[in-house]
Tab-separated table of C-alpha atoms in Angstrom:
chain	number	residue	atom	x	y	z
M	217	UNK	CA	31.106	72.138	-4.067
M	218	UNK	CA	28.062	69.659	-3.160
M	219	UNK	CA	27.010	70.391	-6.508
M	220	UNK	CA	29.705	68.983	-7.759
M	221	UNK	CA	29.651	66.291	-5.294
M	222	UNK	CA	25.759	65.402	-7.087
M	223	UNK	CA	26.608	65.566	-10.410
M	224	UNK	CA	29.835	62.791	-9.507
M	225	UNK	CA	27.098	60.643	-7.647
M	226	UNK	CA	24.639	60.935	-10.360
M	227	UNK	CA	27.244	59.790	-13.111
M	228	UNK	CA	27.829	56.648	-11.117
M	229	UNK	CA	23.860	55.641	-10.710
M	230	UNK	CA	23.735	52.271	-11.894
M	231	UNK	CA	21.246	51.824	-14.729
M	232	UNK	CA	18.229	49.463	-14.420
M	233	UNK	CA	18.377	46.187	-15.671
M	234	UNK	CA	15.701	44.458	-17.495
M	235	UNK	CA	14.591	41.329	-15.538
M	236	UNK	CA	12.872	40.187	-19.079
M	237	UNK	CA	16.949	39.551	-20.262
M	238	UNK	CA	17.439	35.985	-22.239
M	239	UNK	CA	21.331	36.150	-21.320
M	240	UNK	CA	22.594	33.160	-19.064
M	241	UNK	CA	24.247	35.802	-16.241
M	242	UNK	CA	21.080	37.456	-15.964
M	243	UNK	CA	18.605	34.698	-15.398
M	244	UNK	CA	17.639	34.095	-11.789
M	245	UNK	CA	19.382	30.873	-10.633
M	246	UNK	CA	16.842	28.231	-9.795
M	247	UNK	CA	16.578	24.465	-10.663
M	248	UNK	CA	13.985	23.252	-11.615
M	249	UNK	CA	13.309	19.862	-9.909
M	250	UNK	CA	10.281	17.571	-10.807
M	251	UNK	CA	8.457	16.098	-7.509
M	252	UNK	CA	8.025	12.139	-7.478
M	253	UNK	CA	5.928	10.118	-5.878
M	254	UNK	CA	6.869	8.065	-3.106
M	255	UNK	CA	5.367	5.019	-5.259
M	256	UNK	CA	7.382	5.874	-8.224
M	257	UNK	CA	10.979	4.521	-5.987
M	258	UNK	CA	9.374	2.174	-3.475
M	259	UNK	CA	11.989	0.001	-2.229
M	260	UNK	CA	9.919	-3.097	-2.461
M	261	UNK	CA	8.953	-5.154	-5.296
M	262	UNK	CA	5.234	-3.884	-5.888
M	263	UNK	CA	3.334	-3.101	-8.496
M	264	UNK	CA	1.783	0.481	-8.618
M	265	UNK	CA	-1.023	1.835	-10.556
M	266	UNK	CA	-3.960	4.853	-10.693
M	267	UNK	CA	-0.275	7.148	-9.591
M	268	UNK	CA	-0.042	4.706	-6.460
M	269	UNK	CA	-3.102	4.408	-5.795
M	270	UNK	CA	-3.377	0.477	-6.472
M	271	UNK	CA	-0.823	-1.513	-5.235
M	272	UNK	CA	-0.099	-5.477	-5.836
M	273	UNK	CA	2.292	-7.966	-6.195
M	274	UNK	CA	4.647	-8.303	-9.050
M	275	UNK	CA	3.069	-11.564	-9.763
M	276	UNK	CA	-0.126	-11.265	-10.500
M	277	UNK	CA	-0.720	-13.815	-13.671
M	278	UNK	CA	-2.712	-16.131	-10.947
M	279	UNK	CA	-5.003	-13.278	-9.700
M	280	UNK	CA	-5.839	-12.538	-13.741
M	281	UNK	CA	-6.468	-16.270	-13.334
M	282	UNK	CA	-8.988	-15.842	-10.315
M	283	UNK	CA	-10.812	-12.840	-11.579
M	284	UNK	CA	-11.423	-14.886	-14.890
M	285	UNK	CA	-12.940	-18.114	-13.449
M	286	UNK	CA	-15.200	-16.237	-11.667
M	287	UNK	CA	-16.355	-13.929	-14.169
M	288	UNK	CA	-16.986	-16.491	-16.290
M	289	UNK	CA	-18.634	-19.191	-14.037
M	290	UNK	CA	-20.875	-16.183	-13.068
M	291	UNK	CA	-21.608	-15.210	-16.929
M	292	UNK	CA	-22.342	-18.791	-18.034
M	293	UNK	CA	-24.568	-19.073	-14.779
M	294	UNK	CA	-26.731	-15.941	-15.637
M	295	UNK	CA	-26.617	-16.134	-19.175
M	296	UNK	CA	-27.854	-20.163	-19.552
M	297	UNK	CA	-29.382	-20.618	-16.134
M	298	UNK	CA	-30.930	-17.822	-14.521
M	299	UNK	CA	-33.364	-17.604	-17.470
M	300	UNK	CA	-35.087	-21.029	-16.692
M	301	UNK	CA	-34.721	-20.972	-13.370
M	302	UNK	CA	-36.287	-17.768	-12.706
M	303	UNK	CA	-39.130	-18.962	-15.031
M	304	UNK	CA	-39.392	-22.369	-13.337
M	305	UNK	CA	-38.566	-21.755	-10.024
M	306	UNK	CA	-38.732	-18.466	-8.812
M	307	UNK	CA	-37.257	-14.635	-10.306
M	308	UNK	CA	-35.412	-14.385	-6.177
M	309	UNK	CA	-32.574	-16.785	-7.536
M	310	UNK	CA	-30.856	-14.486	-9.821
M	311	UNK	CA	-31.311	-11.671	-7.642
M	312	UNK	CA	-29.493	-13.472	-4.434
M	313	UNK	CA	-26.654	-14.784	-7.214
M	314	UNK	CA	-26.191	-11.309	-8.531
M	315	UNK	CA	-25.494	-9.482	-4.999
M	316	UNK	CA	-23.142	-12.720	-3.960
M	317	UNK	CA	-21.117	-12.159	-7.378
M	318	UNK	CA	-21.201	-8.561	-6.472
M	319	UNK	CA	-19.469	-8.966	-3.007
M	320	UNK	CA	-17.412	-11.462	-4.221
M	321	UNK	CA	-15.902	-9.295	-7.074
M	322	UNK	CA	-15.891	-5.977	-3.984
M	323	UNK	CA	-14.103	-7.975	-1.013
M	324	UNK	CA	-11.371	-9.662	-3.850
M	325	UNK	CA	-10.724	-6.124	-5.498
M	326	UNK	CA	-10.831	-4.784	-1.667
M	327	UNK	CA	-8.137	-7.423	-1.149
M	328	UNK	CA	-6.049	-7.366	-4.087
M	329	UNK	CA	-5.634	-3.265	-4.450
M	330	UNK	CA	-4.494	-2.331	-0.790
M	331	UNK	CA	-1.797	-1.989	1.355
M	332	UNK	CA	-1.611	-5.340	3.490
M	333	UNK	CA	-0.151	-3.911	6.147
M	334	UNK	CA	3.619	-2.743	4.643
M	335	UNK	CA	6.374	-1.137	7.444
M	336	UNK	CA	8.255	1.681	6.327
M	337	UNK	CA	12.380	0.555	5.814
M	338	UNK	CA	14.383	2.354	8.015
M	339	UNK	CA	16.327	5.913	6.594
M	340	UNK	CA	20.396	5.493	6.715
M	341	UNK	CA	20.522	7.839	9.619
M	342	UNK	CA	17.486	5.285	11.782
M	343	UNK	CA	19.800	2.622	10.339
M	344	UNK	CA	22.664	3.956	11.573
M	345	UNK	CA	21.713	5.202	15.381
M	346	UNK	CA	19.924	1.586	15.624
M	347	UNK	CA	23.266	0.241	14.893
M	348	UNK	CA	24.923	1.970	17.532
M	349	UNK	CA	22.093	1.313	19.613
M	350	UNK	CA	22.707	-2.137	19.285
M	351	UNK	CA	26.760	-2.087	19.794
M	352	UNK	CA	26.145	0.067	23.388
M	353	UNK	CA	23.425	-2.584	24.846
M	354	UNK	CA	25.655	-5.481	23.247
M	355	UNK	CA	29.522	-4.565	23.298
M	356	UNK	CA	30.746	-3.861	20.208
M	357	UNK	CA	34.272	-5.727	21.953
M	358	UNK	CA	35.036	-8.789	20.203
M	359	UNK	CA	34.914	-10.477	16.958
M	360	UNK	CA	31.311	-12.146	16.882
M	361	UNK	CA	28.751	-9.846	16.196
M	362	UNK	CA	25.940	-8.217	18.818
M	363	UNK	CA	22.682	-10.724	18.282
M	364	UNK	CA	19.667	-8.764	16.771
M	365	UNK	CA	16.871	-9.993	18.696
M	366	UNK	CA	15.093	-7.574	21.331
M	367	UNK	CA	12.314	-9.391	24.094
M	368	UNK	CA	9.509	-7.758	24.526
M	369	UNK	CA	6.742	-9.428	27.136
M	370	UNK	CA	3.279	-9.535	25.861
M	371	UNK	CA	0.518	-10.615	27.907
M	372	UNK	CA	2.799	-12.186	30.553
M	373	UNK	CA	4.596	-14.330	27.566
M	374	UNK	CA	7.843	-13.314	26.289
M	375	UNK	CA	7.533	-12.412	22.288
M	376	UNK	CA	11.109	-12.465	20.562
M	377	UNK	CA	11.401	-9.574	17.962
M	378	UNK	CA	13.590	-9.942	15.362
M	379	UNK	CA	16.122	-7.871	13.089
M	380	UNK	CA	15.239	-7.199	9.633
M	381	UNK	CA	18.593	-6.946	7.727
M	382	UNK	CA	16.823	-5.753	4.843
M	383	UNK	CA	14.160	-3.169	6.264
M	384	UNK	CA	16.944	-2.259	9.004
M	385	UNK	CA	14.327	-2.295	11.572
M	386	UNK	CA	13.293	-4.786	14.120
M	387	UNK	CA	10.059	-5.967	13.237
M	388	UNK	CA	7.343	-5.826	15.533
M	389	UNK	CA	5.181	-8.722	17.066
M	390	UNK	CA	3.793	-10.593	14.610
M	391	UNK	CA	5.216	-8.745	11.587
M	392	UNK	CA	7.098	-10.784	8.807
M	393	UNK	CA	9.157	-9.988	5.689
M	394	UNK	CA	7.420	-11.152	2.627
M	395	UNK	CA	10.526	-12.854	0.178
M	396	UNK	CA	8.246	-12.047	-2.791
M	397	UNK	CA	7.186	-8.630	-2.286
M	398	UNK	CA	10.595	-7.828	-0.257
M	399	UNK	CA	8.780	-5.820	2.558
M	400	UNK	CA	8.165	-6.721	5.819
M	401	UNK	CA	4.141	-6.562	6.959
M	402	UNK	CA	2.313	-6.381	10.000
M	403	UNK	CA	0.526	-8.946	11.785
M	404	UNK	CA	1.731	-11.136	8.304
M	405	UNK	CA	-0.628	-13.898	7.223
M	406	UNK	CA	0.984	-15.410	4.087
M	407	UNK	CA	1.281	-14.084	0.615
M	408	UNK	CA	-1.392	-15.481	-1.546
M	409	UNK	CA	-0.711	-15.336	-5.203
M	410	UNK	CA	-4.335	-15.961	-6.111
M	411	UNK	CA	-5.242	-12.699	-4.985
M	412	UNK	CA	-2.451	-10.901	-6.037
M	413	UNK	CA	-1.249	-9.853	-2.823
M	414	UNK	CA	0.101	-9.934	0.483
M	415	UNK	CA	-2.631	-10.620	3.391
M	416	UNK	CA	-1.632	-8.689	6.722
M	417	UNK	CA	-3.724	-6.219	8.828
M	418	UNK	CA	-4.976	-3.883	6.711
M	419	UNK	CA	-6.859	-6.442	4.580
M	420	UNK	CA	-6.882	-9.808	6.102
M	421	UNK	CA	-10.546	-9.460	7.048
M	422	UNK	CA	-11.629	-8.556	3.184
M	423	UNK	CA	-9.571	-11.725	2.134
M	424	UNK	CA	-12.106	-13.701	4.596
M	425	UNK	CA	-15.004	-12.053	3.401
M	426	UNK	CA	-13.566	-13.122	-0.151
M	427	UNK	CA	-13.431	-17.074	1.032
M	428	UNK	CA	-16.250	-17.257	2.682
M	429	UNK	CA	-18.504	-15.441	0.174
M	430	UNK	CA	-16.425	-17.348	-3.006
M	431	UNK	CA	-17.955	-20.600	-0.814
M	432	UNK	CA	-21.378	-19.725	-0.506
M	433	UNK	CA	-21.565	-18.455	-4.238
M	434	UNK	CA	-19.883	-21.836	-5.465
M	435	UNK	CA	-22.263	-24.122	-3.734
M	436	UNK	CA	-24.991	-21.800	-4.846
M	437	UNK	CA	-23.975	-21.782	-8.726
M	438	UNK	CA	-23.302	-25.960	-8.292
M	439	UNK	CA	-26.565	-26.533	-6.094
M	440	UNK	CA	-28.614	-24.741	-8.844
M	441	UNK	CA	-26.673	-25.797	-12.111
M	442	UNK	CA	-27.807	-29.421	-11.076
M	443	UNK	CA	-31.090	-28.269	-10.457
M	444	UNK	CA	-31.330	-26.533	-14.155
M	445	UNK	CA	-29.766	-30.084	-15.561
M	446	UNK	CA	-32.683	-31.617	-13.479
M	447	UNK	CA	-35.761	-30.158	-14.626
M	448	UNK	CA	-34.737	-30.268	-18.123
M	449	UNK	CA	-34.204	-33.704	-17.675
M	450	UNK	CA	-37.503	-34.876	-16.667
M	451	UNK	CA	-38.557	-32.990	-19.612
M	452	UNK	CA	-36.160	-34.566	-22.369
M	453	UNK	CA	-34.385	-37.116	-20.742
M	454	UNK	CA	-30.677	-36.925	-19.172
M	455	UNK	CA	-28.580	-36.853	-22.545
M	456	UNK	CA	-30.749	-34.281	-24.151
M	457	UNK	CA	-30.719	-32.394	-21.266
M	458	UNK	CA	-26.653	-31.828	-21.467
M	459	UNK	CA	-26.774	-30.991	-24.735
M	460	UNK	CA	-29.313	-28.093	-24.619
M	461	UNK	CA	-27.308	-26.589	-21.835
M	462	UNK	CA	-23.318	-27.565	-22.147
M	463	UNK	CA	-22.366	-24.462	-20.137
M	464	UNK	CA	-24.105	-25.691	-17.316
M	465	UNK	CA	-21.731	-29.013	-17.569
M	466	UNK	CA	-18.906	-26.295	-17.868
M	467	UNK	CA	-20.053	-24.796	-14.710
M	468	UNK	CA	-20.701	-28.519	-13.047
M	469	UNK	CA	-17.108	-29.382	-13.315
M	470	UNK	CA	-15.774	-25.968	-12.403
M	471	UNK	CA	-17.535	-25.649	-9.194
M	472	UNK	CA	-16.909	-29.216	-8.391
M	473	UNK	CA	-12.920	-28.698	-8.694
M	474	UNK	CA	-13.316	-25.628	-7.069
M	475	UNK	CA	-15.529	-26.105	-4.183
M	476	UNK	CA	-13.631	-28.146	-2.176
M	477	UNK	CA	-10.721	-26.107	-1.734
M	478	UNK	CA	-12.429	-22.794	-1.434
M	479	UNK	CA	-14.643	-24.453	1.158
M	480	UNK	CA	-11.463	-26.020	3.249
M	481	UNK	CA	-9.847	-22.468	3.115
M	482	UNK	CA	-12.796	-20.536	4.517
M	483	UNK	CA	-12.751	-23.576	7.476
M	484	UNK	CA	-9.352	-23.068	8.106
M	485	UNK	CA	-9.506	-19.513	8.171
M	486	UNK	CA	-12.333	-18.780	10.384
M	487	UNK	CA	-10.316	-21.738	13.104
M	488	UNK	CA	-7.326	-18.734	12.790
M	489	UNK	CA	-10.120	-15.908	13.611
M	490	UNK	CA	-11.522	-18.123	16.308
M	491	UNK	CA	-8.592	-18.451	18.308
M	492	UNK	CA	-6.736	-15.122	16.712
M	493	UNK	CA	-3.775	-16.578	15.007
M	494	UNK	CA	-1.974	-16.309	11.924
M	495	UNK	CA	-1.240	-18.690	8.896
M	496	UNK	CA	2.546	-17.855	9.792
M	497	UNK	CA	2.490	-18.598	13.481
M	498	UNK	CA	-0.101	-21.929	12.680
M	499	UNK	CA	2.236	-23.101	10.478
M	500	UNK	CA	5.336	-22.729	12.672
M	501	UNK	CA	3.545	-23.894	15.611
M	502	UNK	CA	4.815	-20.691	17.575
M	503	UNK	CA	1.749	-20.860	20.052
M	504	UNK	CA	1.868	-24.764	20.312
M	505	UNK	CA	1.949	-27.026	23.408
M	506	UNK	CA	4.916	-28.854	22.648
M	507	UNK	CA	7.267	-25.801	23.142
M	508	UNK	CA	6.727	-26.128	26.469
M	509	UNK	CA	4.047	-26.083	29.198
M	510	UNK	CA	3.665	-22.612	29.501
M	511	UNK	CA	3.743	-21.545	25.780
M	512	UNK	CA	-0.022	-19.986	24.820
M	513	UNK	CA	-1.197	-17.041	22.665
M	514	UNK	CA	-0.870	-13.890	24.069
M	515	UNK	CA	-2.935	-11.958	21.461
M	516	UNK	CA	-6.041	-14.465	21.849
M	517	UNK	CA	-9.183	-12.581	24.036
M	518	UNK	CA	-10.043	-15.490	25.724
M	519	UNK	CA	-13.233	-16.579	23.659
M	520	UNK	CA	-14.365	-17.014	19.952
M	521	UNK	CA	-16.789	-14.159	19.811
M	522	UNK	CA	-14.597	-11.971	21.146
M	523	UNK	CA	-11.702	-13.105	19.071
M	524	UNK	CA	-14.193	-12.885	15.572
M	525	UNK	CA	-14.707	-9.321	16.823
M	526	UNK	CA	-11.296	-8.108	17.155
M	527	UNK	CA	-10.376	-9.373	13.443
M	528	UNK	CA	-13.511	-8.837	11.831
M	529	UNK	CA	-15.130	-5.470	13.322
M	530	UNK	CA	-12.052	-3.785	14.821
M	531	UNK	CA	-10.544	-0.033	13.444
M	532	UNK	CA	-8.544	-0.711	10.706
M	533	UNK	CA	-5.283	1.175	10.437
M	534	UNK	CA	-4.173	3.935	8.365
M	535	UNK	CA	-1.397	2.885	6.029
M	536	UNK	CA	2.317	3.861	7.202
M	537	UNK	CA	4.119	3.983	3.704
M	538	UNK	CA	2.447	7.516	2.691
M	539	UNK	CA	3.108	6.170	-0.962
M	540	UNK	CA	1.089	8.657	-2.951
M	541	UNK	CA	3.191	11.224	-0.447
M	542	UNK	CA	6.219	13.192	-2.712
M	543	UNK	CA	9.367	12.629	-1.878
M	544	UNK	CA	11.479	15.566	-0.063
M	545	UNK	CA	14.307	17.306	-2.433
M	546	UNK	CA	17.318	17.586	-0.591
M	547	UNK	CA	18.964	20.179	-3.065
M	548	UNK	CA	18.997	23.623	-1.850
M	549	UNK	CA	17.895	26.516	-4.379
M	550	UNK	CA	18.942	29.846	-3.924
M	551	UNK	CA	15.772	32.092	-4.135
M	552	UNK	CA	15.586	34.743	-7.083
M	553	UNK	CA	16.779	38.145	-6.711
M	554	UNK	CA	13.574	40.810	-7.636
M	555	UNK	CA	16.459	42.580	-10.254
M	556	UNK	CA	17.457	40.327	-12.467
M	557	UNK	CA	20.816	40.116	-11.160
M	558	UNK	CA	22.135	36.663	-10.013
M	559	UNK	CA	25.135	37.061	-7.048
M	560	UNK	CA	26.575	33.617	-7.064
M	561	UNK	CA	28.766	32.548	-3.557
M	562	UNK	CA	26.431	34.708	-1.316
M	563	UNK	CA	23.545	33.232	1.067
M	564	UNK	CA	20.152	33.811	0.544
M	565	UNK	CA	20.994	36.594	3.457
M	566	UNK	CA	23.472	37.745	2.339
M	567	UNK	CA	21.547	38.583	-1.067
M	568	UNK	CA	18.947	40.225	0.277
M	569	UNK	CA	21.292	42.653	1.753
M	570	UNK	CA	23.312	43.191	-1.145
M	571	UNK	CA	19.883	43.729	-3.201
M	572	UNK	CA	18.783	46.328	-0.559
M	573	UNK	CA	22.295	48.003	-0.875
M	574	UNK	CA	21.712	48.227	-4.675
M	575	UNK	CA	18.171	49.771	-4.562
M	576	UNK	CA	19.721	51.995	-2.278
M	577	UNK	CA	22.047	53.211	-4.880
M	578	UNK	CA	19.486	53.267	-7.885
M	579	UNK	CA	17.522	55.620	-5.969
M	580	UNK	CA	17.243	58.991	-7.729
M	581	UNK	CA	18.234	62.115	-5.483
M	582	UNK	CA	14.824	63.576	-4.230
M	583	UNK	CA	13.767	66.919	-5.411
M	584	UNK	CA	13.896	69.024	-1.890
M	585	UNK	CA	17.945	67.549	-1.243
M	586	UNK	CA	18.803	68.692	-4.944
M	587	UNK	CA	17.218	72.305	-4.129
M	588	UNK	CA	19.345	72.729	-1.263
M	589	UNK	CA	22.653	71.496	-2.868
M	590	UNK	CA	22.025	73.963	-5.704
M	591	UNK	CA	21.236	77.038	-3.362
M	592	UNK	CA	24.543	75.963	-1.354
C-alpha cells in the first residue's frame, strides 16, 4: 500500500526546469532601469559638463570673451615683451607676470566651474506640507491668499524671508533667485555674465581674488608695455619704436580700456567685504539709513579686519544640490526566483514561500524512507 502511495508521488515530481530557457514565461522578471545623474534633470537652467562636474551658466559667450582677452594680452605680453625686458631690465619681470597670469587664469576657472551657492527646490510632498503649514499659521478662511513672508530676528534686527514660488521654499537670509539661471542662491551677490556664473557663497571670495589679481596684472602688463615702447624709443625714436613692436600698442589700448573698470570693481568689492554686504542688498539699500533710524547690518562683525576674515578665510560650505548624486528609481522590481520560474501577482514574500514549497516537492525520496516503504 505505501508502495503504491511512492510510486503515485514519484509520477507527480515536477521536472527541473532549465533557468538557461530563452522563452518570455521563463525569464526572471526584472527591468532594467538606467541610473541618471542628478545633473542630467536639474531643474535650473545650467550648463553641465565633465558628467556634472562643471557647472555654469547657459550664457556663457561673454566668459569665452574674458578668457580670450586675457589669454591673449598675456601671449602678446610674453611673446613681444618679456624678451627685451628681461634682457634690458631684469629676467624677475616675466617670472612675477607668469605666476599673476597663472592665478588669474586659477581664481576665474575657480569661479566660473562651481556651485555658487545653489538651494535645493523643494520635493511635491515639502511643497505640499509647507503649504499647509502656511494655511494653519495664516487661515486658509477667506478669499485673499495667506502672505508668504516668515520674520526671523537676526542680530536684534528683524530679517524678512521670503517665498520662492518657483523653488517652493522660503529662502533664507540673504539668499536670492537668480532670473537667469532660475535657482535661488545663498548669500546671492549678482550674476556676472563675464565669468560665466552666478557669484554666491561658495565662490564669491575666488571672484575677488579674480578682480583684484585681473587689476594688479593689468597695471603690470600697461606699466611695462610703456616701458618696452620707452627704451626702444630712445634707441630709434618714437615712430620706429611702434612699428617694431605693434603688439605692444595692441596691449596699450587693451589695458587702457580695461583697467579702469577692472580697477573700480575690485574697489567696490573689497568696500562690500569691508563692511560684509552684498551687491544685492548695496544696491537695494536694504541696510541703509534712510529706512529708518534703527536699520543696520546684522551680519557685519563690527570691524574691517574682522569682516575681510569672515569672507575671505572662513570654511567654505559643502554644496547642497548633490548633482553628480543618482537619482532614486521609484519603480519597484520584483526580485528573481533561483528556478527559472516567474509567479506574477505574488509579493516578493510570498515567492519565496512558494519557491520553498516547490523545492520541497522536487526533492527526491531519500534512500532509508524508500527501504522502509518497500519492506512494509
Amino acid at each position: 500500500m505505501h508502495l503504491g502511495v511512492s510510486e503515485s508521488m514519484r509520477e507527480c515530481e515536477y521536472s527541473q526546469i532549465s533557468t538557461r530557457s530563452s522563452t518570455p514565461m521563463e525569464t526572471p522578471y526584472k527591468k532594467k532601469t538606467s541610473k541618471k545623474r542628478k545633473w542630467e534633470i536639474f531643474p535650473g537652467r545650467n550648463k553641465f559638463y565633465c558628467g556634472g562636474r562643471i557647472m555654469m551658466a547657459k550664457q556663457t559667450g561673454v566668459f569665452y570673451l574674458t578668457l580670450v582677452l586675457i589669454l591673449v594680452t598675456c601671449g602678446l605680453f610674453f611673446t613681444f615683451d618679456c624678451p627685451f625686458l628681461a634682457l634690458q631690465l631684469t629676467p624677475v619681470i616675466p617670472v612675477i607676470g607668469g605666476v599673476l597670469f597663472l592665478f588669474v587664469l586659477g581664481t576665474l576657472l575657480r569661479t566660473s566651474f562651481s556651485d555658487p551657492g545653489v538651494l535645493p527646490r523643494a520635493t511635491p510632498d515639502e511643497a505640499a506640507d509647507l503649504e499647509r503649514q502656511i494655511d494653519v499659521a495664516n487661515g486658509s478662511t477667506g478669499y485673499r491668499p495667506p502672505p508668504r513672508t516668515k520674520e526671523v530676528v537676526i542680530n536684534g534686527q528683524t530679517v524678512k524671508l521670503k517665498y520662492c514660488f518657483t523653488c517652493k521654499i522660503f529662502r533664507p537670509p540673504r539668499a536670492s533667485h537668480c532670473s537667469l539661471c532660475d535657482n535661488c542662491v545663498d548669500r546671492f551677490d549678482h550674476h556676472c555674465p563675464w565669468v560665466g556664473n552666478c557669484v554666491g557663497k561658495r565662490n564669491y571670495r575666488f571672484f575677488y581674488m579674480f578682480i583684484l589679481s585681473l587689476s594688479f596684472l593689468t597695471i603690470f602688463i600697461f606699466a611695462f608695455v610703456i616701458t618696452h615702447i620707452i627704451l626702444r624709443s630712445h634707441r630709434n625714436g618714437f615712430l620706429n619704436a611702434l612699428k617694431d613692436s605693434p603688439a605692444s600698442v595692441l596691449e596699450v589700448v587693451v589695458c587702457f580700456f580695461s583697467v579702469w573698470s577692472i580697477v573700480g570693481l575690485s574697489g567696490f568689492h573689497t568696500y562690500l567685504i569691508s563692511s560684509n554686504q552684498t551687491t544685492n542688498e548695496d544696491i537695494k539699500g536694504s541696510w541703509s539709513s534712510k529706512r529708518g533710524k534703527d536699520n543696520y547690518n546684522p551680519y557685519s562683525h563690527g570691524n574691517i579686519f574682522t569682516n575681510c576674515c569672515a569672507a575671505l578665510c572662513g570654511p567654505l560650505p559643502p554644496s547642497l544640490i548633490d548633482r553628480r548624486g543618482f537619482v532614486q528609481s521609484d519603480t519597484p522590481q520584483l526580485a528573481p526566483p533561483t528556478n527559472g520560474i516567474t509567479m506574477y501577482g505574488a509579493t516578493q514574500s510570498q515567492q519565496s514561500h512558494m519557491v520553498s514549497d516547490t523545492e520541497t516537492e522536487r526533492l527526491p525520496p531519500h534512500p532509508s524512507s524508500s527501504s522502509r516503504a518497500a519492506s512494509q
